mmCIF file of C-alpha atoms in Angstrom:
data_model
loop_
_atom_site.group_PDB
_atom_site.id
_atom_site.type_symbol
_atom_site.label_atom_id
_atom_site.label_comp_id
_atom_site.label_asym_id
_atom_site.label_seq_id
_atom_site.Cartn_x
_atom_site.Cartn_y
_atom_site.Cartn_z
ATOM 1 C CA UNK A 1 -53.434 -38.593 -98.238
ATOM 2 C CA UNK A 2 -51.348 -39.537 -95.248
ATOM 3 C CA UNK A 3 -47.218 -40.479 -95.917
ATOM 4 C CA UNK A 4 -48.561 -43.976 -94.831
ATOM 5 C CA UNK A 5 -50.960 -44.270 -97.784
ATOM 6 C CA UNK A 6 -48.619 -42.559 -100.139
ATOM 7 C CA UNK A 7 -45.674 -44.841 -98.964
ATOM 8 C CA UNK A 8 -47.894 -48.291 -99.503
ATOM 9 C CA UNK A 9 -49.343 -47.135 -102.596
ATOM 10 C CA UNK A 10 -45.813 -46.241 -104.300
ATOM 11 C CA UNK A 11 -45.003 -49.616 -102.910
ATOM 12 C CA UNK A 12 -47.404 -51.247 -104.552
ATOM 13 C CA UNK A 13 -46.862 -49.266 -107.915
ATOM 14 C CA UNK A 14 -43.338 -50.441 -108.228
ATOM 15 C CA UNK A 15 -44.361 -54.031 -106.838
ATOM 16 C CA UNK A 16 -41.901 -53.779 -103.750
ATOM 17 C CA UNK A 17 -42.665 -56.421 -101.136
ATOM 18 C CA UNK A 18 -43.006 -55.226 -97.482
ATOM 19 C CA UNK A 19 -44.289 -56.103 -94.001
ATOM 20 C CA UNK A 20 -45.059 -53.498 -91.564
ATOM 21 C CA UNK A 21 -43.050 -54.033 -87.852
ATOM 22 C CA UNK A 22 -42.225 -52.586 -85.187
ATOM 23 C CA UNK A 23 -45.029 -50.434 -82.827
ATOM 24 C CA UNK A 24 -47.497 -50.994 -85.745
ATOM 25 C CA UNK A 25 -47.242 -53.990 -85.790
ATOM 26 C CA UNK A 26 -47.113 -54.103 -82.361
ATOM 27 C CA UNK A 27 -50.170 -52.510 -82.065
ATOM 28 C CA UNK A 28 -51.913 -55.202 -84.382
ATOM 29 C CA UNK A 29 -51.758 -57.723 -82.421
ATOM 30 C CA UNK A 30 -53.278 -56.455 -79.555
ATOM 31 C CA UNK A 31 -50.740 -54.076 -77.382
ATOM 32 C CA UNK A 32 -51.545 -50.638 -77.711
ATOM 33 C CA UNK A 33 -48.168 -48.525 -77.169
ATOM 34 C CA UNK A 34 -47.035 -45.371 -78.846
ATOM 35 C CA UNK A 35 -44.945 -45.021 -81.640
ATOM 36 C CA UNK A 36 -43.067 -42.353 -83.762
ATOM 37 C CA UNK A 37 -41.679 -43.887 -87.048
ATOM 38 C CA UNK A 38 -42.506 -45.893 -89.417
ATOM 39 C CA UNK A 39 -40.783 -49.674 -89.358
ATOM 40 C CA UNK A 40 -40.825 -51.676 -92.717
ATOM 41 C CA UNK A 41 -39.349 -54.974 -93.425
ATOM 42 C CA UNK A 42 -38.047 -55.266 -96.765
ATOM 43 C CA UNK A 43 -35.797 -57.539 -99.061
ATOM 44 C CA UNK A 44 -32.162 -57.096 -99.841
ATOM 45 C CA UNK A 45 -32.807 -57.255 -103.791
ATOM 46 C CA UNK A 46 -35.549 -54.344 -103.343
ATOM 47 C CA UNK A 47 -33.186 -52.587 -101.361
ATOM 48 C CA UNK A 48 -32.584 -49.853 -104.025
ATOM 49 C CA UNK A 49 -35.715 -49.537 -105.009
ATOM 50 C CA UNK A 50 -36.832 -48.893 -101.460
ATOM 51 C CA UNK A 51 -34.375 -46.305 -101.331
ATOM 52 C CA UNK A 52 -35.250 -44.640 -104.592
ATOM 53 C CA UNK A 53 -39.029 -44.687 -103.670
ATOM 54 C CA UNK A 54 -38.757 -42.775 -100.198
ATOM 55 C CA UNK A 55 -36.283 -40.174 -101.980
ATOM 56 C CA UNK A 56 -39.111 -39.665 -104.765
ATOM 57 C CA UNK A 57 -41.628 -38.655 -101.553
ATOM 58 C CA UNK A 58 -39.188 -36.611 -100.054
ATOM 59 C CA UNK A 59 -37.263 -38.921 -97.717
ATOM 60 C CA UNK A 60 -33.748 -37.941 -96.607
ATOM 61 C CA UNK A 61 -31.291 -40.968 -95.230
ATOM 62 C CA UNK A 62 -29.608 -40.294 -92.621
ATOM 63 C CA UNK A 63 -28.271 -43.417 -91.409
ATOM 64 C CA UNK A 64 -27.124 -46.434 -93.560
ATOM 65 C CA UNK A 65 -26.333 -49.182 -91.493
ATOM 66 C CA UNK A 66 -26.101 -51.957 -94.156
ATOM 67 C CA UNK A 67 -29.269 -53.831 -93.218
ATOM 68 C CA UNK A 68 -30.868 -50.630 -91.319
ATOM 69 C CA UNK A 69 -31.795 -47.339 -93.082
ATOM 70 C CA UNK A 70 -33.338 -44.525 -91.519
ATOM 71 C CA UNK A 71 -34.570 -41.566 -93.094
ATOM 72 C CA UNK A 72 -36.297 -38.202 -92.308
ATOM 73 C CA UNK A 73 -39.354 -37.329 -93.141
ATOM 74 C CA UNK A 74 -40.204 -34.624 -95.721
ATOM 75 C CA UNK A 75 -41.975 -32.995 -93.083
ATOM 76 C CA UNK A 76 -41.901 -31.591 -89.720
ATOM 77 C CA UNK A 77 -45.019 -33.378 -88.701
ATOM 78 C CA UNK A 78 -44.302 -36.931 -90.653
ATOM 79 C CA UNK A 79 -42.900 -39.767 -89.217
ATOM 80 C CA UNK A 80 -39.877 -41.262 -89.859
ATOM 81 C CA UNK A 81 -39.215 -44.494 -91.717
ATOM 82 C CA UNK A 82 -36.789 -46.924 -90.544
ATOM 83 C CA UNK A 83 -35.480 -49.962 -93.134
ATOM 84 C CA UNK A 84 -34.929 -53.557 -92.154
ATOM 85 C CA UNK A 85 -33.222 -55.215 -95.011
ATOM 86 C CA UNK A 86 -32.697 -59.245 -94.836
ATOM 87 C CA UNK A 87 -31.795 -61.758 -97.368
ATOM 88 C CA UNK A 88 -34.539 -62.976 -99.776
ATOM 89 C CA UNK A 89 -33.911 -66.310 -97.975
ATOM 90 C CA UNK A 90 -34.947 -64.376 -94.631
ATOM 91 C CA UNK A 91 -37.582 -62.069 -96.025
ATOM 92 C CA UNK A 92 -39.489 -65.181 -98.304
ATOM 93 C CA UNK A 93 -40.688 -67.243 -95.845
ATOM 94 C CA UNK A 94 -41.796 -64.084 -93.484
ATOM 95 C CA UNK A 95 -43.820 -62.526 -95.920
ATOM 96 C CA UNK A 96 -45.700 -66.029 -96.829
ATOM 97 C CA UNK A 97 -46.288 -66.543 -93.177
ATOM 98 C CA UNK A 98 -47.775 -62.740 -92.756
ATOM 99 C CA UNK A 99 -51.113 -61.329 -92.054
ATOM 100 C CA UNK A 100 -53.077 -58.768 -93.497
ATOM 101 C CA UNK A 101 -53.806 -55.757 -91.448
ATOM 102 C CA UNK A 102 -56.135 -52.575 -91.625
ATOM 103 C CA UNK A 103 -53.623 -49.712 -90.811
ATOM 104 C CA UNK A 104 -54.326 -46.370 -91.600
ATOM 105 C CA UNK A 105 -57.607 -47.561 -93.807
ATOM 106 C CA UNK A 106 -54.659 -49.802 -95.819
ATOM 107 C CA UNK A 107 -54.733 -53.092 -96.001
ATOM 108 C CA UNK A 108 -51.640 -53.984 -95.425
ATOM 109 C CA UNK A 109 -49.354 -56.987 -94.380
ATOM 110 C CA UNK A 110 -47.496 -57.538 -90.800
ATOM 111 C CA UNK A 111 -45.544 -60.771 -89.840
ATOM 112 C CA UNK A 112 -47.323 -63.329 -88.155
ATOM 113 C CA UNK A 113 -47.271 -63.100 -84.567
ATOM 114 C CA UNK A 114 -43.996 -65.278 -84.074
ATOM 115 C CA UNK A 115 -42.841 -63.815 -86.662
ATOM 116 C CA UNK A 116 -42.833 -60.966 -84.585
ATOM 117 C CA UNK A 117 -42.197 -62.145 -81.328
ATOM 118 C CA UNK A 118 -38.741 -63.795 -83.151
ATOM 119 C CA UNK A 119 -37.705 -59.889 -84.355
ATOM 120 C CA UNK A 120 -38.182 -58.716 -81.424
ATOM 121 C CA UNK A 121 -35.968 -61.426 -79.589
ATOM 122 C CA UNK A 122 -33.313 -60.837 -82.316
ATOM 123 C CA UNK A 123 -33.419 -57.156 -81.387
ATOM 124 C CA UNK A 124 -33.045 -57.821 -77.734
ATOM 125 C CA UNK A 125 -29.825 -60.244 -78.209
ATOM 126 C CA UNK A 126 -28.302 -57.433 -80.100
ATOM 127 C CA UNK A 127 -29.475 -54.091 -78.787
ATOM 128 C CA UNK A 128 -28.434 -51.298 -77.178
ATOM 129 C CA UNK A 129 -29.825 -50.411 -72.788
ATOM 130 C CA UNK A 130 -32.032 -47.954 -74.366
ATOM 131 C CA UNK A 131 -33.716 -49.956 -76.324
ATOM 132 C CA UNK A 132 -33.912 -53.279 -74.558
ATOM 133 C CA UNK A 133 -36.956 -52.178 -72.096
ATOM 134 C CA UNK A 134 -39.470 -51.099 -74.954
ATOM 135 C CA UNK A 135 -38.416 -54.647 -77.341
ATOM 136 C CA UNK A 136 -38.702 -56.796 -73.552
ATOM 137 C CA UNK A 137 -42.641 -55.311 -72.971
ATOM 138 C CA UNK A 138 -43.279 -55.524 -76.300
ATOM 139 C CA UNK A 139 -42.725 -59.570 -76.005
ATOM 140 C CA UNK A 140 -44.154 -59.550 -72.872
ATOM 141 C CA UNK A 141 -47.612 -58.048 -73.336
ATOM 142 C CA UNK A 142 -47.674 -59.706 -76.478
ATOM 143 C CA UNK A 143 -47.440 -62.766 -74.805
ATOM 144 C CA UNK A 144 -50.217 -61.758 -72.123
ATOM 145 C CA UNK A 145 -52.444 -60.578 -74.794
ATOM 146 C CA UNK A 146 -52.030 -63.558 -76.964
ATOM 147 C CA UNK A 147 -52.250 -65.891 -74.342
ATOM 148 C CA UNK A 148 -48.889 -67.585 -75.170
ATOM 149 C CA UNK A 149 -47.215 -70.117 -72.929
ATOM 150 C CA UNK A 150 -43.671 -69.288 -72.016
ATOM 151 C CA UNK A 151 -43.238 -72.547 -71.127
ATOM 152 C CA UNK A 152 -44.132 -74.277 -74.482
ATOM 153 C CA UNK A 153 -41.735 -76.016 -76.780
ATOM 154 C CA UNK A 154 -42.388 -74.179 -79.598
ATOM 155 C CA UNK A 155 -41.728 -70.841 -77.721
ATOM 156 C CA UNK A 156 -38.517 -71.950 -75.555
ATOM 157 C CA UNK A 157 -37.311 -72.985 -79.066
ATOM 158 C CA UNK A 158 -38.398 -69.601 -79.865
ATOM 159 C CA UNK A 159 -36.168 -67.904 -77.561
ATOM 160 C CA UNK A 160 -32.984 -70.326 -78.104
ATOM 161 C CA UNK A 161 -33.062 -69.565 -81.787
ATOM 162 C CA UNK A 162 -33.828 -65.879 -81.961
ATOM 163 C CA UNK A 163 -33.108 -64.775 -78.492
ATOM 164 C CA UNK A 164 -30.980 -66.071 -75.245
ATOM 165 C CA UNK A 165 -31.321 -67.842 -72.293
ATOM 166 C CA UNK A 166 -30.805 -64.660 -69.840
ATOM 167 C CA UNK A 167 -33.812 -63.148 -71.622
ATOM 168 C CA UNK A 168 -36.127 -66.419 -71.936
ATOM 169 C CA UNK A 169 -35.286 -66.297 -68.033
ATOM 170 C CA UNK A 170 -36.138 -63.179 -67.343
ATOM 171 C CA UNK A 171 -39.490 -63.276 -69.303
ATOM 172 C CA UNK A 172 -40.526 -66.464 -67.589
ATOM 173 C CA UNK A 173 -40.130 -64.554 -64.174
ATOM 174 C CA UNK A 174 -42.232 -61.518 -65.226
ATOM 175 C CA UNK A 175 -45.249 -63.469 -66.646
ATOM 176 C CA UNK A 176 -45.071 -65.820 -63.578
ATOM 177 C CA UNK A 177 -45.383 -62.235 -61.544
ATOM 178 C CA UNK A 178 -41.989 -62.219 -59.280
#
């Protein structure tokens, strides 16, 4: 049984709530990129228990940064899990809104697609160069793939609430090709 499959079942044991992000979730909705860790979304009341359950499989922190955890796998050839913790008020309405998936041969649950598109704006207003060219193609091809109009309301709105201005810009130039 894969970490994946242990991870989700020992989830569903204890009856923690989770959605699968990041390049898995990525990958769900149509953009195929690589990825090396595992991304869940998670609730700050489960919190604990999240942290308790990927200690019990083997899982070593090794950065706490309040509302991001990141462990270690238990071994060499695992993948690593990162943590998203939000308020219940944040988490609530995501999971409601979420999809099921087929990952691994788990049926699982990801955030809807803006959902999605909204993390990964709030990750480009707030991240690091290193990280800002993987998050930016992610919302692009997502975009192209999905067929989503940059110019719509409900995706400018989108980008004002989640995002900025410079990168709702810059998106509307690369999917218009300059």
């Amino acid at each position: 049984m894969s970490l994946f499959a242990k991870i989700h079942e020992e989830a569903q044991r204890r009856r923690l709530r989770f959605l699968v992000i990041g390049g898995l979730a990525v990958n769900h909705y149509g953009f195929s990129r690589d990825t090396s860790d595992l991304d869940f979304f998670i609730s700050q009341p489960e919190r604990t228990q999240w942290m308790n359950l990927l200690s019990d499989l083997g899982y070593t922190k090794y950065v706490d940064g309040g509302p991001f955890l990141q462990y270690s796998p238990p071994t060499q050839h695992a993948w690593p899990v990162d943590l998203m913790v939000v308020q219940e008020k944040t988490f609530a309405p995501m999971f409601d809104a979420s999809r099921e998936a087929d990952l691994f041969g788990m049926k699982t649950r990801v955030p809807s697609l803006e959902h999605l598109i909204a993390l990964k704006l709030h990750a480009l207003k707030h991240t690091r160069m290193h990280r800002f060219l993987k998050d930016f193609l992610d919302v692009e091809n997502l975009m192209r793939i999905n067929r989503l109009d940059i110019k719509s309301a409900e995706i400018r709105e989108l980008f004002e609430k989640f995002g900025t201005t410079d990168v709702y810009e810059k998106m509307s130039r690369s999917l218009a090709g300059e």
